[in-house]
Amino acid sequence: MMIITLSAGLAPSPSSKDGNSLFTVGIGAGLIGGLYDGIYPYSSLKEHGNFGLGAPDKLDGEIVVFRGKIYQTQHSGKTFMVDDKALTPFAMVNFFHPDIKITPHQAMNKTMLFQYLDSVLANINGMYAIHISGKFSYLKTRAFPPVKAHQHTPLADMLPLQQFFEFKDCQGDLVGYRLPPFMDNTNISGYHFHYLSQQKNAGGHIIELKAENIEIEIDILDSYTVQVPSTKDFEHFDFKKNREEDIKSVERGGKN
């Protein structure tokens, strides 16, 4: 695999190795376009972070990395800790050390939450890891079904097959990021959150939420590394295609 590293500023921060650097394996646009076969073991992913999210080998759900443990929520809704030997086609992680801690003291839906975060995260080109914990009156998540090896159906074309899960009066953690537009293609810009219930038995990609009593922790990142696949599928993948609309559709769980 080829590794690309980018840092903000003239020199890397002394703490970059510890908590300010985002590590990504795989390419976001590749996952959106159908590169689902696992390429990187979870055991190695843990060496680069204890917080993050991603996708399982040949999909079948969503991945969340929280406090050094990695959980998969399958399209059936079953949630469990993954085998360290299993592989991921795409994931992003960092060692989470919060620079900002906030308690909003107000109820918010997803749109209001993102607007609130925008008011706090003034640098529109900043990279932020975000942990949100507490009580939610409503959560809607989703997970994609499994695919066959080397099946490259674009993720947006699989939207009719995604499974949705709804939770009321629940507690748990949202693990996610707000990344700037210049990281599109390698990653996915904007907000991206995965859920893990307090009991660690439910999760998925966040579609909608109503937060009642939450705490927000934010880790400001200053560099990122991308580990590029060296598979034949990757070598022949068309990255020239504009997948902006597909990314938006996948993030919100539908094309409308």
CSV table of C-alpha atoms in Angstrom, one decimal:
chain,number,residue,atom,x,y,z
A,1,MET,CA,0.0,0.0,0.0
A,2,MET,CA,1.0,3.6,-0.6
A,3,ILE,CA,0.8,6.1,2.2
A,4,ILE,CA,0.1,9.8,1.8
A,5,THR,CA,0.5,12.2,4.7
A,6,LEU,CA,-0.6,15.8,4.8
A,7,SER,CA,0.0,18.2,7.7
A,8,ALA,CA,-1.4,21.7,8.5
A,9,GLY,CA,1.1,24.4,9.2
A,10,LEU,CA,4.9,24.6,8.7
A,11,ALA,CA,5.8,21.7,11.0
A,12,PRO,CA,3.9,18.8,12.6
A,13,SER,CA,2.5,19.3,16.0
A,14,PRO,CA,4.5,17.5,18.8
A,15,SER,CA,1.2,15.7,19.7
A,16,SER,CA,0.3,14.7,16.1
A,17,LYS,CA,1.3,11.1,16.7
A,18,ASP,CA,-0.8,11.0,19.9
A,19,GLY,CA,-4.1,12.6,19.1
A,20,ASN,CA,-4.1,15.3,16.4
A,21,SER,CA,-3.7,13.1,13.3
A,22,LEU,CA,-6.5,11.4,11.4
A,23,PHE,CA,-5.6,8.0,9.8
A,24,THR,CA,-7.6,6.8,6.9
A,25,VAL,CA,-7.3,3.4,5.2
A,26,GLY,CA,-8.9,3.2,1.8
A,27,ILE,CA,-10.5,6.0,-0.2
A,28,GLY,CA,-13.9,7.4,0.5
A,29,ALA,CA,-14.9,7.8,-3.1
A,30,GLY,CA,-13.8,4.3,-3.8
A,31,LEU,CA,-16.2,2.9,-1.1
A,32,ILE,CA,-19.0,5.0,-2.5
A,33,GLY,CA,-18.2,3.7,-5.9
A,34,GLY,CA,-18.2,0.0,-4.9
A,35,LEU,CA,-14.8,-0.9,-3.5
A,36,TYR,CA,-16.1,-3.1,-0.7
A,37,ASP,CA,-13.5,-5.8,-0.3
A,38,GLY,CA,-11.6,-5.7,2.9
A,39,ILE,CA,-7.9,-4.6,2.6
A,40,TYR,CA,-6.8,-3.8,6.2
A,41,PRO,CA,-7.0,-5.8,9.4
A,42,TYR,CA,-8.7,-4.2,12.5
A,43,SER,CA,-5.7,-5.2,14.6
A,44,SER,CA,-3.6,-2.8,12.5
A,45,LEU,CA,-6.3,-0.1,12.5
A,46,LYS,CA,-6.2,0.0,16.3
A,47,GLU,CA,-2.5,1.0,16.1
A,48,HIS,CA,-3.6,4.3,14.5
A,49,GLY,CA,-6.5,5.3,16.7
A,50,ASN,CA,-9.1,4.4,19.5
A,51,PHE,CA,-11.9,6.4,18.0
A,52,GLY,CA,-13.5,6.4,14.5
A,53,LEU,CA,-15.8,4.8,12.0
A,54,GLY,CA,-15.8,2.8,8.8
A,55,ALA,CA,-17.3,0.0,6.8
A,56,PRO,CA,-17.0,-3.8,7.2
A,57,ASP,CA,-15.5,-6.2,4.6
A,58,LYS,CA,-18.0,-6.7,1.8
A,59,LEU,CA,-20.3,-4.4,3.8
A,60,ASP,CA,-23.1,-6.0,5.9
A,61,GLY,CA,-23.4,-3.0,8.1
A,62,GLU,CA,-21.4,-0.2,9.7
A,63,ILE,CA,-18.3,0.1,11.9
A,64,VAL,CA,-17.7,2.2,14.9
A,65,VAL,CA,-14.4,2.5,16.9
A,66,PHE,CA,-15.0,3.6,20.5
A,67,ARG,CA,-12.6,3.6,23.4
A,68,GLY,CA,-10.2,1.3,21.6
A,69,LYS,CA,-12.8,-1.3,20.7
A,70,ILE,CA,-14.4,-1.9,17.3
A,71,TYR,CA,-18.0,-2.8,16.8
A,72,GLN,CA,-20.0,-3.8,13.8
A,73,THR,CA,-23.7,-3.3,13.3
A,74,GLN,CA,-25.0,-5.7,10.7
A,75,HIS,CA,-27.9,-5.1,8.3
A,76,SER,CA,-29.9,-7.4,10.7
A,77,GLY,CA,-29.3,-4.9,13.5
A,78,LYS,CA,-27.0,-7.3,15.4
A,79,THR,CA,-24.1,-5.4,17.0
A,80,PHE,CA,-20.9,-7.0,18.3
A,81,MET,CA,-17.2,-6.6,18.7
A,82,VAL,CA,-15.3,-7.5,15.6
A,83,ASP,CA,-12.6,-10.1,15.2
A,84,ASP,CA,-9.3,-8.3,15.1
A,85,LYS,CA,-8.3,-10.5,12.1
A,86,ALA,CA,-11.2,-9.3,10.0
A,87,LEU,CA,-10.6,-6.7,7.3
A,88,THR,CA,-12.1,-3.3,6.5
A,89,PRO,CA,-12.2,-1.6,3.0
A,90,PHE,CA,-12.5,1.9,4.5
A,91,ALA,CA,-12.1,3.4,7.9
A,92,MET,CA,-10.9,6.6,9.6
A,93,VAL,CA,-9.6,6.7,13.1
A,94,ASN,CA,-7.6,9.0,15.5
A,95,PHE,CA,-6.5,8.9,19.2
A,96,PHE,CA,-9.2,11.0,20.8
A,97,HIS,CA,-8.2,13.7,23.2
A,98,PRO,CA,-10.9,16.4,23.5
A,99,ASP,CA,-9.8,20.0,23.2
A,100,ILE,CA,-13.4,21.3,23.7
A,101,LYS,CA,-16.2,20.1,26.0
A,102,ILE,CA,-19.7,21.5,25.8
A,103,THR,CA,-23.1,20.8,27.3
A,104,PRO,CA,-25.7,22.5,25.1
A,105,HIS,CA,-28.7,22.3,27.6
A,106,GLN,CA,-31.2,22.3,24.8
A,107,ALA,CA,-33.2,19.7,22.7
A,108,MET,CA,-32.1,19.5,19.1
A,109,ASN,CA,-32.8,17.5,16.0
A,110,LYS,CA,-30.0,16.7,13.5
A,111,THR,CA,-30.3,19.9,11.6
A,112,MET,CA,-30.2,22.0,14.7
A,113,LEU,CA,-27.3,20.0,16.1
A,114,PHE,CA,-25.2,20.5,13.0
A,115,GLN,CA,-26.0,24.2,13.1
A,116,TYR,CA,-25.0,24.4,16.7
A,117,LEU,CA,-21.7,22.6,16.0
A,118,ASP,CA,-21.1,25.0,13.1
A,119,SER,CA,-21.4,27.9,15.5
A,120,VAL,CA,-18.7,26.3,17.7
A,121,LEU,CA,-16.4,25.1,14.9
A,122,ALA,CA,-15.5,28.4,13.4
A,123,ASN,CA,-12.7,27.2,11.1
A,124,ILE,CA,-14.7,26.0,8.0
A,125,ASN,CA,-11.5,24.3,6.8
A,126,GLY,CA,-10.8,22.6,10.1
A,127,MET,CA,-10.7,18.9,10.8
A,128,TYR,CA,-12.7,17.8,13.9
A,129,ALA,CA,-13.3,14.5,15.6
A,130,ILE,CA,-16.6,14.7,17.5
A,131,HIS,CA,-18.0,12.6,20.4
A,132,ILE,CA,-21.5,13.1,21.5
A,133,SER,CA,-22.9,11.2,24.5
A,134,GLY,CA,-26.1,11.2,26.5
A,135,LYS,CA,-29.9,10.8,26.0
A,136,PHE,CA,-31.8,10.8,22.8
A,137,SER,CA,-35.6,10.8,22.5
A,138,TYR,CA,-35.3,9.4,19.0
A,139,LEU,CA,-32.6,8.0,16.8
A,140,LYS,CA,-32.8,6.5,13.3
A,141,THR,CA,-29.8,4.6,11.9
A,142,ARG,CA,-29.2,2.4,8.9
A,143,ALA,CA,-26.9,-0.4,7.7
A,144,PHE,CA,-26.3,-1.8,4.3
A,145,PRO,CA,-26.5,-5.5,3.4
A,146,PRO,CA,-23.6,-7.7,2.4
A,147,VAL,CA,-22.3,-8.0,-1.1
A,148,LYS,CA,-20.3,-10.7,-2.9
A,149,ALA,CA,-16.6,-10.5,-3.3
A,150,HIS,CA,-15.6,-8.1,-6.1
A,151,GLN,CA,-19.1,-6.9,-6.5
A,152,HIS,CA,-18.9,-3.2,-7.3
A,153,THR,CA,-22.5,-2.0,-7.3
A,154,PRO,CA,-22.3,1.8,-6.4
A,155,LEU,CA,-23.5,2.4,-2.8
A,156,ALA,CA,-26.1,4.9,-4.0
A,157,ASP,CA,-27.7,2.1,-6.1
A,158,MET,CA,-27.9,-0.1,-3.0
A,159,LEU,CA,-30.0,2.5,-1.1
A,160,PRO,CA,-33.3,0.5,-1.6
A,161,LEU,CA,-31.6,-2.4,0.2
A,162,GLN,CA,-30.5,-0.6,3.3
A,163,GLN,CA,-32.1,-1.5,6.6
A,164,PHE,CA,-33.3,1.2,9.0
A,165,PHE,CA,-33.5,1.0,12.8
A,166,GLU,CA,-35.4,3.3,15.1
A,167,PHE,CA,-34.8,3.9,18.8
A,168,LYS,CA,-36.8,5.8,21.3
A,169,ASP,CA,-35.6,7.1,24.7
A,170,CYS,CA,-32.2,5.7,24.4
A,171,GLN,CA,-28.7,6.4,25.6
A,172,GLY,CA,-25.4,6.0,23.9
A,173,ASP,CA,-22.6,7.6,21.9
A,174,LEU,CA,-22.3,9.2,18.5
A,175,VAL,CA,-18.8,8.9,17.0
A,176,GLY,CA,-18.0,11.1,14.1
A,177,TYR,CA,-16.2,13.8,12.2
A,178,ARG,CA,-16.7,17.1,10.5
A,179,LEU,CA,-14.2,17.3,7.6
A,180,PRO,CA,-13.6,20.1,5.1
A,181,PRO,CA,-14.4,20.0,1.4
A,182,PHE,CA,-10.7,19.6,0.4
A,183,MET,CA,-10.9,16.1,1.9
A,184,ASP,CA,-13.6,15.0,-0.4
A,185,ASN,CA,-12.7,11.8,-2.4
A,186,THR,CA,-10.1,10.6,0.1
A,187,ASN,CA,-12.7,11.0,2.9
A,188,ILE,CA,-16.2,12.4,3.0
A,189,SER,CA,-16.6,16.0,3.8
A,190,GLY,CA,-19.2,17.5,6.2
A,191,TYR,CA,-20.7,15.7,9.2
A,192,HIS,CA,-20.6,11.9,9.5
A,193,PHE,CA,-21.7,10.0,12.6
A,194,HIS,CA,-22.2,6.4,13.7
A,195,TYR,CA,-24.1,5.4,16.8
A,196,LEU,CA,-23.3,2.9,19.5
A,197,SER,CA,-25.9,2.2,22.2
A,198,GLN,CA,-24.9,2.3,25.9
A,199,GLN,CA,-25.5,-1.5,26.0
A,200,LYS,CA,-23.2,-1.9,23.0
A,201,ASN,CA,-25.9,-4.0,21.3
A,202,ALA,CA,-27.2,-1.5,18.7
A,203,GLY,CA,-25.8,1.0,16.2
A,204,GLY,CA,-25.6,2.2,12.7
A,205,HIS,CA,-25.1,5.3,10.5
A,206,ILE,CA,-27.0,8.2,11.8
A,207,ILE,CA,-30.0,9.3,9.6
A,208,GLU,CA,-32.0,11.4,12.1
A,209,LEU,CA,-32.0,12.2,15.8
A,210,LYS,CA,-33.6,14.2,18.5
A,211,ALA,CA,-31.1,14.9,21.3
A,212,GLU,CA,-32.5,15.7,24.8
A,213,ASN,CA,-29.5,15.8,27.2
A,214,ILE,CA,-26.1,15.5,25.6
A,215,GLU,CA,-22.5,16.3,26.1
A,216,ILE,CA,-20.2,17.1,23.2
A,217,GLU,CA,-16.4,16.6,23.1
A,218,ILE,CA,-14.4,17.9,20.2
A,219,ASP,CA,-10.8,16.9,19.2
A,220,ILE,CA,-9.2,19.4,16.8
A,221,LEU,CA,-7.1,17.6,14.2
A,222,ASP,CA,-4.2,19.1,12.3
A,223,SER,CA,-3.0,16.4,9.9
A,224,TYR,CA,-4.1,13.3,8.1
A,225,THR,CA,-2.6,10.2,6.6
A,226,VAL,CA,-4.2,8.1,3.8
A,227,GLN,CA,-3.2,4.5,3.3
A,228,VAL,CA,-3.9,3.8,-0.3
A,229,PRO,CA,-4.9,0.2,-1.4
A,230,SER,CA,-2.7,-1.7,-3.8
A,231,THR,CA,-5.4,-4.2,-5.1
A,232,LYS,CA,-6.2,-4.7,-8.8
A,233,ASP,CA,-9.7,-3.5,-8.2
A,234,PHE,CA,-8.3,-0.2,-6.9
A,235,GLU,CA,-5.8,0.1,-9.7
A,236,HIS,CA,-8.6,0.0,-12.3
A,237,PHE,CA,-11.2,2.1,-10.4
A,238,ASP,CA,-12.4,5.3,-12.1
A,239,PHE,CA,-11.9,8.2,-9.8
A,240,LYS,CA,-12.7,10.8,-12.5
A,241,LYS,CA,-16.4,10.2,-12.1
A,242,ASN,CA,-18.2,12.9,-10.1
A,243,ARG,CA,-19.8,11.1,-7.1
A,244,GLU,CA,-20.9,14.3,-5.2
A,245,GLU,CA,-24.6,13.5,-5.5
A,246,ASP,CA,-24.1,9.8,-4.7
A,247,ILE,CA,-22.2,10.8,-1.5
A,248,LYS,CA,-25.0,13.1,-0.4
A,249,SER,CA,-27.6,10.4,-1.1
A,250,VAL,CA,-25.7,7.8,0.9
A,251,GLU,CA,-25.1,10.2,3.8
A,252,ARG,CA,-28.8,11.1,4.2
A,253,GLY,CA,-30.0,7.6,3.4
A,254,GLY,CA,-32.0,8.4,0.3
A,255,LYS,CA,-31.9,10.3,-3.1
A,256,ASN,CA,-34.6,12.8,-2.2
